[in-house]
Tab-separated table of C-alpha atoms in Angstrom:
chain	number	residue	atom	x	y	z
A	1340	MET	CA	103.916	-117.860	-129.490
A	1341	ARG	CA	101.871	-120.477	-131.332
A	1342	PHE	CA	100.355	-121.603	-128.459
A	1343	ALA	CA	99.248	-117.608	-127.793
A	1344	PHE	CA	97.947	-117.391	-131.265
A	1345	ARG	CA	95.996	-120.414	-131.388
A	1346	HIS	CA	94.383	-119.553	-128.125
A	1347	LEU	CA	93.417	-116.029	-128.787
A	1348	PRO	CA	90.130	-116.206	-129.525
A	1349	ILE	CA	89.276	-117.843	-126.159
A	1350	LEU	CA	91.519	-115.034	-124.394
A	1351	ARG	CA	88.837	-112.742	-126.360
A	1352	LEU	CA	86.215	-114.611	-124.885
A	1353	VAL	CA	87.607	-114.856	-121.215
A	1354	SER	CA	88.115	-111.030	-121.424
A	1355	SER	CA	84.667	-110.152	-122.489
A	1356	PHE	CA	83.024	-112.356	-119.893
A	1357	VAL	CA	85.265	-110.819	-117.227
A	1358	ARG	CA	84.535	-107.456	-118.522
A	1359	THR	CA	80.907	-108.158	-118.173
A	1360	ARG	CA	80.980	-109.238	-114.728
A	1361	LEU	CA	83.130	-106.462	-113.359
A	1362	LEU	CA	80.802	-103.906	-115.164
A	1363	THR	CA	78.076	-105.310	-113.138
A	1364	ARG	CA	79.950	-104.898	-110.248
A	1365	ARG	CA	81.130	-101.302	-111.263
A	1366	LEU	CA	78.161	-99.763	-112.609
A	1367	LYS	CA	75.962	-98.950	-109.596
A	1368	THR	CA	74.072	-95.980	-110.746
A	1369	ARG	CA	72.574	-94.572	-113.726
A	1370	ALA	CA	75.049	-91.677	-113.434
A	1371	ASP	CA	77.805	-94.581	-113.490
A	1372	LEU	CA	76.326	-96.161	-116.578
A	1373	GLU	CA	75.813	-93.040	-118.559
A	1374	THR	CA	79.402	-91.778	-117.973
A	1375	TRP	CA	80.490	-95.092	-119.014
A	1376	GLN	CA	78.432	-95.072	-122.099
A	1377	ARG	CA	79.559	-91.542	-123.068
A	1378	ARG	CA	83.244	-92.467	-123.282
A	1379	CYS	CA	82.807	-95.721	-125.119
A	1380	ILE	CA	80.415	-94.093	-127.535
A	1381	HIS	CA	83.086	-91.111	-128.015
A	1382	ARG	CA	85.929	-93.714	-129.132
A	1383	TRP	CA	83.460	-95.474	-131.266
A	1384	LEU	CA	82.238	-92.481	-133.095
A	1385	ARG	CA	86.027	-91.334	-133.263
A	1386	ASP	CA	87.534	-94.692	-134.211
A	1387	THR	CA	84.844	-96.627	-136.004
A	1388	VAL	CA	81.885	-94.815	-137.344
A	1389	GLY	CA	83.769	-91.666	-138.524
A	1390	SER	CA	85.861	-94.214	-140.543
A	1391	THR	CA	83.051	-96.117	-142.152
A	1392	ASP	CA	82.062	-95.125	-145.788
A	1393	TYR	CA	78.318	-93.994	-145.055
A	1394	TYR	CA	79.582	-91.697	-142.281
A	1395	ARG	CA	82.689	-90.588	-143.807
A	1396	GLY	CA	83.161	-86.661	-144.219
A	1397	ARG	CA	80.100	-85.957	-141.636
A	1398	ASN	CA	80.833	-83.803	-138.701
A	1399	ILE	CA	80.158	-86.441	-135.973
A	1400	GLY	CA	80.255	-84.579	-132.555
A	1401	GLY	CA	77.663	-87.200	-130.960
A	1402	LEU	CA	75.015	-89.437	-131.573
A	1403	ASP	CA	72.392	-86.903	-132.462
A	1404	ASP	CA	74.424	-85.823	-135.410
A	1405	LEU	CA	74.030	-89.339	-136.810
A	1406	PRO	CA	70.639	-89.914	-139.141
A	1407	ILE	CA	68.216	-92.508	-137.912
A	1408	VAL	CA	68.570	-95.543	-140.358
A	1409	ASP	CA	66.450	-98.867	-140.991
A	1410	LYS	CA	66.826	-102.021	-142.398
A	1411	THR	CA	65.859	-100.727	-145.816
A	1412	ILE	CA	68.823	-98.199	-145.922
A	1413	VAL	CA	71.376	-100.527	-144.472
A	1414	MET	CA	70.640	-103.237	-146.906
A	1415	GLY	CA	70.517	-101.023	-149.882
A	1416	ALA	CA	74.189	-99.561	-149.129
A	1417	PHE	CA	75.389	-102.375	-147.264
A	1418	GLU	CA	78.871	-102.405	-148.164
A	1419	GLN	CA	79.143	-98.635	-146.998
A	1420	PHE	CA	78.362	-99.754	-143.336
A	1421	ASN	CA	80.958	-102.554	-143.138
A	1422	SER	CA	84.737	-102.314	-142.695
A	1423	ALA	CA	85.021	-105.598	-144.254
A	1424	GLY	CA	83.601	-103.944	-147.808
A	1425	LEU	CA	81.156	-106.577	-148.435
A	1426	SER	CA	78.219	-106.061	-150.507
A	1427	SER	CA	74.742	-107.499	-150.115
A	1428	ALA	CA	74.908	-109.725	-153.042
A	1429	GLU	CA	78.689	-111.169	-151.916
A	1430	GLY	CA	76.981	-111.516	-148.377
A	1431	TRP	CA	73.972	-113.541	-149.743
A	1432	ARG	CA	76.198	-115.421	-151.959
A	1433	MET	CA	78.539	-116.460	-148.596
A	1434	PHE	CA	75.178	-116.875	-146.319
A	1435	ASN	CA	73.867	-119.346	-148.965
A	1436	SER	CA	76.809	-121.363	-149.622
A	1437	GLY	CA	78.047	-121.387	-146.329
A	1438	GLN	CA	81.365	-120.311	-147.606
A	1439	GLN	CA	82.914	-117.546	-145.612
A	1440	ARG	CA	85.507	-115.145	-145.978
A	1441	GLN	CA	88.600	-115.679	-143.549
A	1442	GLY	CA	88.329	-113.966	-140.486
A	1443	TYR	CA	84.406	-112.941	-140.897
A	1444	VAL	CA	81.457	-114.527	-140.255
A	1445	VAL	CA	77.866	-113.361	-142.314
A	1446	GLY	CA	74.711	-114.316	-140.812
A	1447	ALA	CA	70.919	-113.652	-141.627
A	1448	SER	CA	67.533	-112.626	-140.010
A	1449	THR	CA	64.735	-115.152	-140.371
A	1450	GLY	CA	63.008	-112.695	-142.536
A	1451	THR	CA	59.355	-113.222	-140.977
A	1452	SER	CA	58.445	-109.684	-142.083
A	1453	GLY	CA	59.317	-110.245	-145.770
A	1454	ASN	CA	62.840	-108.642	-145.433
A	1455	ARG	CA	65.892	-110.298	-144.364
A	1456	GLY	CA	68.664	-108.634	-143.042
A	1457	LEU	CA	72.217	-109.404	-143.345
A	1458	PHE	CA	75.018	-108.845	-140.574
A	1459	VAL	CA	78.766	-109.488	-140.743
A	1460	ILE	CA	81.122	-109.699	-137.509
A	1461	SER	CA	84.777	-110.567	-137.495
A	1462	ASP	CA	85.914	-113.625	-135.629
A	1463	ASP	CA	87.074	-111.574	-132.662
A	1464	GLU	CA	83.532	-109.903	-132.108
A	1465	ARG	CA	81.908	-113.344	-132.230
A	1466	TYR	CA	83.973	-114.362	-129.508
A	1467	GLU	CA	83.293	-111.369	-127.392
A	1468	TRP	CA	79.549	-111.652	-128.053
A	1469	LEU	CA	79.656	-115.219	-126.686
A	1470	GLY	CA	81.542	-113.857	-123.486
A	1471	VAL	CA	78.878	-111.106	-123.145
A	1472	MET	CA	76.261	-113.588	-123.233
A	1473	LEU	CA	77.850	-116.077	-120.554
A	1474	GLY	CA	78.779	-113.201	-118.143
A	1475	LYS	CA	75.034	-111.988	-118.059
A	1476	LEU	CA	73.227	-115.551	-118.181
A	1477	LEU	CA	75.729	-117.783	-116.487
A	1478	PRO	CA	77.709	-115.964	-114.053
A	1479	ALA	CA	78.938	-119.141	-112.295
A	1480	PHE	CA	81.046	-119.862	-115.537
A	1481	PRO	CA	83.632	-121.222	-115.918
A	1482	LEU	CA	83.727	-122.403	-112.306
A	1483	GLU	CA	80.297	-124.192	-113.144
A	1484	THR	CA	80.350	-125.905	-117.083
A	1485	ALA	CA	77.138	-125.976	-119.020
A	1486	ARG	CA	75.775	-127.766	-121.645
A	1487	ILE	CA	73.800	-125.237	-123.543
A	1488	ALA	CA	71.026	-126.427	-126.214
A	1489	LEU	CA	70.548	-123.451	-128.590
A	1490	ILE	CA	67.196	-123.882	-130.673
A	1491	LEU	CA	66.754	-121.329	-133.414
A	1492	PRO	CA	65.129	-121.100	-136.702
A	1493	LEU	CA	68.461	-120.289	-138.547
A	1494	HIS	CA	71.928	-121.373	-137.482
A	1495	THR	CA	75.334	-119.315	-138.304
A	1496	ALA	CA	78.854	-119.797	-137.223
A	1497	LEU	CA	78.151	-117.359	-134.569
A	1498	TYR	CA	77.361	-119.854	-132.301
A	1499	ASN	CA	80.124	-122.437	-133.106
A	1500	SER	CA	82.444	-120.250	-131.117
A	1501	ALA	CA	81.234	-121.917	-127.873
A	1502	ASN	CA	82.670	-125.165	-129.345
A	1503	ARG	CA	86.218	-124.651	-128.680
A	1504	THR	CA	86.073	-123.968	-124.939
A	1505	ARG	CA	86.611	-127.160	-122.449
A	1506	ARG	CA	84.172	-125.866	-119.715
A	1507	LEU	CA	81.292	-125.103	-122.352
A	1508	ASP	CA	79.490	-127.445	-124.668
A	1509	LEU	CA	76.784	-125.768	-126.965
A	1510	LYS	CA	74.889	-127.484	-129.459
A	1511	PHE	CA	72.856	-125.713	-132.426
A	1512	PHE	CA	69.313	-127.495	-133.167
A	1513	ASP	CA	67.838	-126.210	-136.408
A	1514	LEU	CA	64.291	-125.283	-135.604
A	1515	ARG	CA	63.616	-125.283	-139.739
A	1516	ARG	CA	63.445	-129.115	-139.205
A	1517	GLY	CA	60.453	-128.974	-136.903
A	1518	VAL	CA	60.339	-129.392	-133.108
A	1519	PRO	CA	59.002	-132.979	-133.325
A	1520	ALA	CA	61.998	-134.063	-135.478
A	1521	ILE	CA	64.461	-132.457	-133.320
A	1522	ALA	CA	63.087	-133.011	-129.971
A	1523	PRO	CA	64.902	-136.542	-129.385
A	1524	GLU	CA	68.232	-135.263	-130.297
A	1525	ILE	CA	67.656	-132.558	-127.741
A	1526	VAL	CA	66.526	-134.990	-125.020
A	1527	GLY	CA	69.637	-137.101	-125.973
A	1528	PHE	CA	72.021	-134.293	-125.621
A	1529	ALA	CA	70.735	-133.827	-121.982
A	1530	PRO	CA	71.251	-129.995	-121.723
A	1531	ASP	CA	71.387	-128.402	-118.312
A	1532	THR	CA	70.525	-124.946	-120.090
A	1533	ILE	CA	68.095	-124.388	-123.176
A	1534	ILE	CA	67.798	-121.046	-125.267
A	1535	ALA	CA	64.718	-121.417	-127.513
A	1536	PRO	CA	61.598	-119.592	-128.545
A	1537	PRO	CA	58.815	-120.030	-126.093
A	1538	LYS	CA	56.676	-122.507	-128.467
A	1539	VAL	CA	59.391	-124.775	-128.418
A	1540	LEU	CA	59.966	-124.757	-124.670
A	1541	ARG	CA	56.125	-125.020	-124.349
A	1542	TRP	CA	56.000	-128.039	-126.859
A	1543	LEU	CA	58.696	-129.795	-125.055
A	1544	ALA	CA	56.859	-129.005	-121.562
A	1545	GLU	CA	53.761	-130.517	-122.877
A	1546	GLN	CA	55.279	-133.481	-124.728
A	1547	ASP	CA	58.324	-134.562	-122.966
A	1548	ARG	CA	58.865	-135.705	-119.222
A	1549	THR	CA	62.422	-136.732	-119.395
A	1550	LEU	CA	64.386	-133.328	-119.860
A	1551	ALA	CA	65.521	-131.720	-116.639
A	1552	PRO	CA	67.639	-128.471	-117.389
A	1553	LYS	CA	68.856	-126.380	-114.546
A	1554	ARG	CA	68.199	-122.794	-116.731
A	1555	LEU	CA	65.842	-122.111	-119.220
A	1556	PHE	CA	65.830	-118.995	-121.382
A	1557	SER	CA	62.941	-117.701	-123.770
A	1558	ALA	CA	64.610	-116.107	-127.226
A	1559	ALA	CA	63.784	-115.056	-130.387
A	1560	GLU	CA	60.066	-114.632	-129.823
A	1561	VAL	CA	57.494	-112.374	-127.997
A	1562	LEU	CA	56.979	-114.662	-124.622
A	1563	ASP	CA	53.190	-114.622	-123.916
A	1564	PRO	CA	52.075	-115.036	-120.139
A	1565	ILE	CA	50.158	-118.132	-121.420
A	1566	ASP	CA	53.237	-119.648	-122.487
A	1567	ARG	CA	55.240	-118.620	-119.652
A	1568	ASP	CA	52.920	-120.036	-116.955
A	1569	ILE	CA	52.783	-123.733	-118.763
A	1570	ILE	CA	56.688	-123.697	-119.270
A	1571	GLU	CA	57.478	-122.639	-115.537
A	1572	LYS	CA	54.464	-125.079	-113.974
A	1573	ARG	CA	56.491	-127.819	-116.023
A	1574	TYR	CA	60.036	-127.370	-115.076
A	1575	GLN	CA	59.219	-125.650	-111.483
A	1576	MET	CA	61.737	-123.006	-112.205
A	1577	ARG	CA	61.608	-119.373	-113.360
A	1578	LEU	CA	61.771	-118.781	-117.416
A	1579	GLY	CA	64.533	-116.261	-118.150
A	1580	GLU	CA	64.320	-114.208	-121.209
A	1581	ILE	CA	67.033	-113.256	-123.873
A	1582	TYR	CA	65.973	-110.330	-126.163
A	1583	MET	CA	68.015	-110.387	-129.331
A	1584	ALA	CA	67.911	-109.797	-132.944
A	1585	THR	CA	70.188	-109.377	-136.032
A	1586	GLU	CA	71.254	-106.408	-134.713
A	1587	GLY	CA	72.769	-107.490	-131.852
A	1588	LEU	CA	71.823	-108.647	-127.828
A	1589	LEU	CA	69.280	-106.071	-126.599
A	1590	ALA	CA	68.696	-107.524	-123.432
A	1591	THR	CA	68.592	-110.185	-120.679
A	1592	SER	CA	66.541	-111.204	-117.526
A	1593	CYS	CA	68.417	-110.807	-114.175
A	1594	ALA	CA	67.830	-113.178	-111.202
A	1595	HIS	CA	64.435	-111.737	-110.435
A	1596	GLY	CA	63.051	-112.268	-113.866
A	1597	THR	CA	63.048	-108.902	-115.007
A	1598	LEU	CA	64.254	-108.228	-118.640
A	1599	HIS	CA	67.072	-105.485	-118.418
A	1600	LEU	CA	68.377	-103.624	-121.513
A	1601	ALA	CA	71.947	-104.461	-122.407
A	1602	GLU	CA	73.379	-100.863	-121.935
A	1603	ASP	CA	76.878	-101.703	-121.317
A	1604	VAL	CA	77.104	-102.788	-124.901
A	1605	MET	CA	74.448	-100.650	-126.521
A	1606	HIS	CA	72.672	-97.087	-126.495
A	1607	PHE	CA	69.033	-97.047	-126.785
A	1608	GLU	CA	66.709	-93.996	-127.716
A	1609	LEU	CA	63.186	-95.172	-126.669
A	1610	GLN	CA	60.993	-93.059	-128.928
A	1611	PRO	CA	57.217	-93.119	-127.863
A	1612	VAL	CA	54.271	-94.837	-130.311
A	1613	PRO	CA	51.479	-92.837	-130.635
A	1614	ASP	CA	48.141	-93.305	-128.789
A	1615	SER	CA	49.846	-95.959	-126.785
A	1616	ASP	CA	52.242	-96.341	-123.632
A	1617	LEU	CA	54.858	-98.243	-125.654
A	1618	VAL	CA	58.267	-97.469	-127.256
A	1619	SER	CA	60.187	-98.098	-130.277
A	1620	PRO	CA	63.890	-98.338	-129.929
A	1621	VAL	CA	66.884	-96.862	-132.026
A	1622	ILE	CA	69.937	-98.636	-131.128
A	1623	SER	CA	73.634	-98.130	-131.101
A	1624	ASP	CA	76.139	-100.802	-130.658
A	1625	PHE	CA	78.980	-99.367	-129.507
A	1626	THR	CA	81.046	-102.320	-129.403
A	1627	ARG	CA	80.883	-103.415	-133.117
A	1628	GLN	CA	83.420	-102.476	-135.129
A	1629	THR	CA	83.079	-104.285	-138.411
A	1630	GLN	CA	79.554	-103.409	-139.226
A	1631	VAL	CA	78.230	-100.047	-137.984
A	1632	ILE	CA	74.820	-100.268	-136.143
A	1633	ALA	CA	74.258	-96.605	-135.058
A	1634	ARG	CA	70.678	-94.869	-134.494
A	1635	TYR	CA	69.221	-97.764	-135.998
A	1636	ARG	CA	65.467	-98.238	-135.867
A	1637	ILE	CA	64.189	-101.830	-135.265
A	1638	ASN	CA	60.723	-102.503	-135.577
A	1639	ASP	CA	59.790	-103.862	-132.277
A	1640	LEU	CA	57.651	-102.543	-129.735
A	1641	LEU	CA	58.335	-102.582	-125.867
A	1642	ARG	CA	56.484	-101.338	-122.587
A	1643	MET	CA	58.999	-99.974	-119.994
A	1644	GLN	CA	58.873	-100.920	-116.363
A	1645	THR	CA	58.132	-97.551	-114.288
A	1646	ASP	CA	59.314	-98.903	-111.019
A	1647	THR	CA	62.869	-99.755	-109.918
A	1648	CYS	CA	64.027	-103.823	-109.973
A	1649	ARG	CA	64.837	-105.413	-106.674
A	1650	CYS	CA	68.352	-106.382	-108.315
A	1651	GLY	CA	69.275	-102.802	-108.014
A	1652	SER	CA	70.811	-102.674	-111.826
A	1653	PRO	CA	70.847	-99.241	-113.343
A	1654	LEU	CA	69.989	-100.924	-116.566
A	1655	ARG	CA	66.597	-99.821	-117.647
A	1656	ALA	CA	63.873	-102.517	-117.353
A	1657	VAL	CA	61.342	-103.838	-119.962
A	1658	ALA	CA	58.076	-104.688	-118.676
A	1659	GLU	CA	57.008	-106.343	-121.987
A	1660	VAL	CA	58.159	-106.975	-125.601
A	1661	ALA	CA	54.519	-106.403	-127.089
A	1662	GLY	CA	54.946	-107.040	-130.619
A	1663	ARG	CA	56.574	-105.556	-133.831
A	1664	SER	CA	55.426	-102.343	-135.256
A	1665	ASP	CA	54.908	-104.544	-138.688
A	1666	ASP	CA	51.837	-106.064	-136.830
A	1667	ILE	CA	49.935	-102.911	-135.838
A	1668	PHE	CA	46.602	-103.398	-137.279
A	1669	GLU	CA	45.426	-100.478	-139.117
A	1670	LEU	CA	41.452	-100.429	-139.430
A	1671	PRO	CA	38.983	-98.152	-140.643
A	1672	ARG	CA	36.918	-95.841	-138.819
A	1673	ALA	CA	33.515	-96.501	-138.826
A	1674	ALA	CA	32.305	-92.727	-138.637
A	1675	SER	CA	34.878	-90.964	-140.769
A	1676	ARG	CA	37.913	-91.459	-142.867
A	1677	GLY	CA	41.056	-92.274	-141.831
A	1678	THR	CA	42.350	-95.198	-139.846
A	1679	VAL	CA	42.475	-96.419	-136.391
A	1680	PRO	CA	45.969	-98.281	-135.201
A	1681	VAL	CA	45.783	-101.257	-132.572
A	1682	THR	CA	48.864	-102.704	-131.537
A	1683	PRO	CA	49.396	-106.553	-131.100
A	1684	ASP	CA	49.366	-106.651	-127.177
A	1685	VAL	CA	45.840	-104.958	-126.957
A	1686	LEU	CA	44.555	-107.865	-129.543
A	1687	ARG	CA	46.065	-110.427	-128.313
A	1688	ASN	CA	44.903	-109.737	-124.401
A	1689	ALA	CA	41.302	-109.215	-125.594
A	1690	ILE	CA	41.420	-112.719	-126.833
A	1691	LEU	CA	43.410	-114.448	-123.949
A	1692	ASP	CA	41.100	-112.800	-121.443
A	1693	SER	CA	37.810	-113.664	-123.146
A	1694	ASP	CA	38.004	-117.219	-121.988
A	1695	ARG	CA	40.690	-119.123	-119.660
A	1696	SER	CA	40.452	-122.239	-122.116
A	1697	ILE	CA	42.045	-120.236	-125.158
A	1698	THR	CA	45.846	-120.996	-124.485
A	1699	ASP	CA	46.899	-120.520	-128.273
A	1700	PHE	CA	45.654	-118.374	-131.581
A	1701	ARG	CA	46.412	-116.467	-134.678
A	1702	LEU	CA	45.063	-113.392	-135.308
A	1703	ILE	CA	45.593	-111.992	-139.101
A	1704	GLN	CA	44.821	-108.713	-140.624
A	1705	ALA	CA	44.035	-110.159	-144.013
A	1706	ASP	CA	42.568	-107.067	-145.830
A	1707	HIS	CA	41.946	-103.233	-144.795
A	1708	ASN	CA	38.432	-104.461	-143.003
A	1709	GLU	CA	38.767	-107.973	-142.440
A	1710	LEU	CA	40.290	-110.467	-139.509
A	1711	ARG	CA	40.550	-113.951	-139.190
A	1712	LEU	CA	40.716	-115.492	-135.928
A	1713	LEU	CA	41.993	-118.813	-135.767
A	1714	LEU	CA	41.635	-121.030	-132.693
A	1715	PRO	CA	42.541	-124.596	-131.765
A	1716	ASP	CA	39.981	-127.125	-132.800
A	1717	THR	CA	40.067	-128.210	-128.996
A	1718	VAL	CA	38.446	-125.003	-128.103
A	1719	SER	CA	34.557	-125.154	-127.647
A	1720	PRO	CA	32.030	-123.123	-129.661
A	1721	ALA	CA	31.136	-121.032	-126.510
A	1722	ALA	CA	34.635	-119.803	-126.031
A	1723	ALA	CA	35.423	-119.159	-129.666
A	1724	THR	CA	32.174	-116.987	-129.378
A	1725	ALA	CA	33.471	-115.252	-126.630
A	1726	ALA	CA	36.527	-114.783	-128.184
A	1727	GLU	CA	35.095	-112.872	-131.374
A	1728	MET	CA	32.922	-111.308	-129.097
A	1729	ALA	CA	35.640	-109.709	-126.979
A	1730	LEU	CA	37.402	-108.550	-130.333
A	1731	LYS	CA	34.262	-106.719	-131.528
A	1732	TRP	CA	33.547	-104.822	-128.427
A	1733	LEU	CA	37.263	-103.934	-128.193
A	1734	LEU	CA	37.364	-102.468	-131.827
A	1735	GLN	CA	33.811	-100.723	-131.550
A	1736	GLY	CA	34.912	-98.972	-128.330
A	1737	ILE	CA	37.735	-97.751	-130.463
A	1738	GLY	CA	35.732	-96.890	-133.446
A	1739	THR	CA	36.262	-99.447	-135.991
A	1740	GLN	CA	34.193	-102.474	-136.875
A	1741	PRO	CA	35.975	-104.729	-139.254
A	1742	LEU	CA	34.820	-108.081	-140.517
A	1743	ILE	CA	35.710	-111.080	-138.229
A	1744	SER	CA	35.789	-114.541	-139.529
A	1745	VAL	CA	36.536	-117.606	-136.776
A	1746	GLU	CA	37.872	-120.761	-137.681
A	1747	ARG	CA	38.847	-123.716	-135.669
A	1748	GLU	CA	41.710	-125.778	-136.504
A	1749	SER	CA	45.104	-127.632	-135.492
A	1750	LEU	CA	47.677	-125.084	-134.827
A	1751	SER	CA	51.093	-126.639	-135.133
A	1752	PRO	CA	54.250	-124.421	-133.935
A	1753	PRO	CA	55.333	-122.758	-137.040
A	1754	THR	CA	59.014	-123.279	-138.171
A	1755	ALA	CA	59.765	-119.582	-138.574
A	1756	LYS	CA	58.954	-116.940	-135.840
A	1757	LEU	CA	55.506	-117.490	-134.158
A	1758	ARG	CA	53.482	-114.236	-134.638
A	1759	ARG	CA	50.021	-114.661	-132.919
A	1760	VAL	CA	48.961	-111.284	-134.026
A	1761	GLU	CA	50.033	-110.906	-137.625
A	1762	ARG	CA	49.267	-108.097	-140.099
A	1763	ARG	CA	49.574	-109.325	-143.643
A	1764	TRP	CA	47.769	-106.476	-145.378
A	1765	TYR	CA	49.883	-103.324	-145.873
A	1766	GLY	CA	47.785	-101.460	-148.605
A	1767	ALA	CA	47.375	-98.626	-146.441
A	1768	ARG	CA	51.202	-98.599	-145.745
A	1769	SER	CA	52.222	-98.982	-149.106
A	1770	SER	CA	49.688	-96.209	-150.682
A	1771	GLU	CA	51.299	-93.364	-148.485
């Protein structure tokens, strides 16, 4: 009995891993997947959502009966969304002190948008999460061991669960210390699998020649083609992707490199973004029990893939994580009142296509009619001019003519999330 109790968390991990692998074989068609989802969602709505304070007393027949919520709503009534009865104030105290409540893990987002979010999960859910991750990313586990370097700007006990398995060695590296500071430790660990933001993988690719990983995964930031090319050329392998957030695991790439939504654990409503081919996800994680994530709008922008992936998966494919809705520029119309929305991907492509020597930049909306373009000091004046003109032509073509200033300086990887296109002015939004 004592042996079984001590190893119960590992049994949760193994069960989750096996279930993930079996579902890969079982869910062959879109109809198979949707039938599976309906059954899981029905049980989740009945047993978990309906008993949570925020939803208690509602007549819930299906997901459509629930309101759409966002981070502001959930953080404002945090104790009503989790069965642990944890208030946001108590959650922040636990997170900042590192003293967790027994049986639970409290974590937080990096807060790059200025609005940090909390999450709370049980120990059981922590191991189930890890089992899903291993099932999607390391299908040969546990027959094949793995040494995983996880490099992120924030650490929680969520990742410590892997340290109890004999076949898996996971080590966390805190990106807040800076890439140059942690790089020797990463090299010394000699990982065969690296999970890190693309800015870290690119820095390692350009600065180090000793690492020899078998698997690479980009995570936690938008992966731009310029970074992918540099990373894949250095390591001579396909770069995988993990799309995850505070709210859960959203997507992982298959063997063909296609990013597939994690629809075996999460339901996605993909709402169109006006004047673009992008969508904004509203997610419902039907595996979470401690904190309810139901019809939760996240601020990411996705471009979906229209053709079927060669892997044959019924999980919908993402062509590109294009940025964040927080970073859609709102610029004044040149000939009339109102504003012109410009999505991050359009701006990013204009700059990168203007001159092939430009492999990094920062574009910031600093005011309602002012943009700052920061380029590396290694970029030539001619390339800087080409980027400035490309932006001007793009924006004039859609009816806006903001002031654009161009500066050249050293661009080091930030410790927080890299946002090459960043909106820092929200005057128009706050006055609505």
